[in-house]
Coordinates of C-alpha atoms in Angstrom, one line a residue:
M166 CA -4.0 1.8 -21.8
K167 CA -0.5 0.6 -21.3
S168 CA 0.3 -2.2 -18.8
I169 CA 3.7 -2.9 -17.3
V170 CA 4.7 -5.7 -15.1
S171 CA 7.2 -4.8 -12.4
T172 CA 9.1 -7.5 -10.4
H173 CA 11.3 -5.1 -8.4
P174 CA 10.9 -1.6 -6.8
D175 CA 13.6 -0.3 -9.2
E176 CA 11.4 -1.4 -12.1
T177 CA 8.4 0.5 -10.6
T178 CA 10.6 3.6 -10.3
A179 CA 11.8 3.2 -13.9
A180 CA 8.2 3.0 -15.1
G181 CA 7.5 6.3 -13.3
R182 CA 10.6 7.9 -14.7
D183 CA 9.7 6.9 -18.3
L184 CA 6.2 8.3 -17.9
G185 CA 7.4 11.5 -16.1
A186 CA 9.8 12.3 -19.0
R187 CA 6.8 12.4 -21.4
L188 CA 4.4 14.5 -19.2
A189 CA 3.9 18.2 -19.9
P190 CA 3.6 20.9 -17.2
G191 CA 0.1 21.2 -15.9
T192 CA -0.5 17.4 -16.0
V193 CA -2.3 15.7 -13.1
V194 CA -1.3 12.1 -12.4
A195 CA -4.0 10.2 -10.4
L196 CA -2.5 7.2 -8.6
A197 CA -4.5 4.4 -7.2
G198 CA -3.4 1.2 -5.4
D199 CA -3.5 -0.5 -2.1
L200 CA -0.9 0.0 0.7
G201 CA 2.4 -1.3 -0.4
A202 CA 1.5 -1.4 -4.1
G203 CA 4.5 0.8 -5.0
K204 CA 2.9 4.2 -5.4
T205 CA 5.7 6.1 -3.7
H206 CA 8.4 4.3 -5.8
F207 CA 6.4 5.3 -8.9
V208 CA 6.4 8.9 -7.7
R209 CA 10.2 8.8 -7.2
G210 CA 10.4 7.9 -10.8
L211 CA 8.0 10.7 -11.9
V212 CA 10.2 13.2 -10.0
A213 CA 13.3 11.8 -11.7
G214 CA 11.6 11.9 -15.1
W215 CA 11.3 15.6 -14.6
G216 CA 15.0 15.9 -13.8
G217 CA 14.6 16.0 -10.0
S218 CA 17.4 14.5 -7.9
E219 CA 15.4 14.5 -4.6
G220 CA 14.0 11.1 -3.6
A221 CA 10.3 11.4 -3.1
T222 CA 8.8 10.2 0.2
S223 CA 5.2 9.7 1.1
P224 CA 3.6 12.9 2.4
T225 CA 1.0 10.9 4.4
F226 CA 1.3 13.0 7.5
T227 CA 1.6 16.4 5.8
L228 CA -0.7 16.0 2.8
L229 CA 1.7 17.7 0.4
H230 CA 5.4 17.6 -0.6
E231 CA 6.9 19.8 -3.3
Y232 CA 10.0 18.8 -5.2
A233 CA 12.0 21.3 -7.3
T234 CA 13.1 20.1 -10.7
P235 CA 14.6 21.8 -13.8
R236 CA 11.2 21.5 -15.5
G237 CA 9.2 23.0 -12.7
P238 CA 7.8 21.9 -9.4
V239 CA 6.3 18.4 -8.7
F240 CA 3.5 18.6 -6.2
H241 CA 3.0 15.3 -4.5
L242 CA -0.3 14.9 -2.5
D243 CA -1.3 11.9 -0.5
L244 CA -5.0 11.7 0.3
Y245 CA -4.9 8.6 2.5
R246 CA -5.6 10.5 5.7
A247 CA -7.7 13.3 4.3
K248 CA -11.2 13.4 5.6
T249 CA -13.0 15.4 2.9
S250 CA -12.3 16.9 -0.6
A251 CA -12.9 20.3 0.9
E252 CA -10.0 19.8 3.3
V253 CA -7.7 18.9 0.5
W254 CA -8.9 21.8 -1.7
D255 CA -8.4 24.3 1.1
A256 CA -4.9 23.0 1.8
A257 CA -3.7 22.6 -1.8
H258 CA -5.9 24.4 -4.3
D259 CA -3.0 26.5 -5.6
E260 CA -1.0 23.4 -6.2
L261 CA -3.9 21.4 -7.7
S262 CA -4.4 24.1 -10.3
D263 CA -0.7 24.9 -11.0
A264 CA -0.2 25.0 -14.8
T265 CA 3.6 25.1 -14.5
G266 CA 4.1 22.0 -12.4
L267 CA 3.3 18.3 -12.3
V268 CA 0.6 17.3 -9.8
V269 CA 0.7 13.8 -8.5
I270 CA -2.1 12.6 -6.3
E271 CA -1.8 9.3 -4.3
W272 CA -5.1 7.7 -3.3
A273 CA -6.8 9.9 -6.0
D274 CA -9.7 7.4 -6.0
R275 CA -10.7 8.6 -2.5
F276 CA -11.8 12.0 -3.9
P277 CA -12.4 11.6 -7.6
E278 CA -14.0 15.1 -7.7
L279 CA -10.6 16.6 -7.3
V280 CA -9.2 14.8 -10.4
P281 CA -9.7 16.5 -13.7
P282 CA -11.2 14.5 -16.5
N283 CA -8.0 14.7 -18.6
A284 CA -5.7 13.4 -15.8
C285 CA -3.2 10.6 -16.4
R286 CA -4.5 7.7 -14.4
V287 CA -2.1 5.1 -13.0
S288 CA -3.2 2.0 -11.1
L289 CA -0.7 -0.2 -9.3
T290 CA -1.8 -3.7 -8.2
A291 CA 0.2 -6.3 -6.3
T292 CA -0.3 -9.5 -8.3
G293 CA 2.1 -11.7 -6.3
P294 CA 5.1 -11.6 -4.0
G295 CA 7.3 -8.7 -5.3
R296 CA 5.2 -8.5 -8.5
R297 CA 3.2 -5.4 -9.6
E298 CA 1.0 -4.6 -12.5
I299 CA 1.1 -0.9 -13.5
D300 CA -1.8 0.2 -15.7
I301 CA -1.3 3.7 -17.3
E302 CA -4.2 5.5 -19.0
Q303 CA -3.1 8.8 -20.6

């Protein structure tokens, strides 16, 4: 496990960018962390790490955003408002099993049955004002 301390949103984005640059197509990234922990900043970095220029936003009200990048699509799911794993699977099963893209799941801990065992797991924890600990398990 790798741990990173971030003291600014730009550092959280940079951590995501560094990780994203190393991830292969077909990878699932499972993000966990409380509201305001920096998950969306981290996703912005993942998209940038895949060469995307579009700034990621939280898809809280739409469940899924797709970002085009030179390496393939980045599928960004936010499970915060999802009621069941069946609802998520029905809405995004193609994206969840896409072998050409990068799948990023915010609030992945809400429905662990949707996360493959070989997923890259990232936990973001606020440890003080403006301070985050980012734990990455690849």
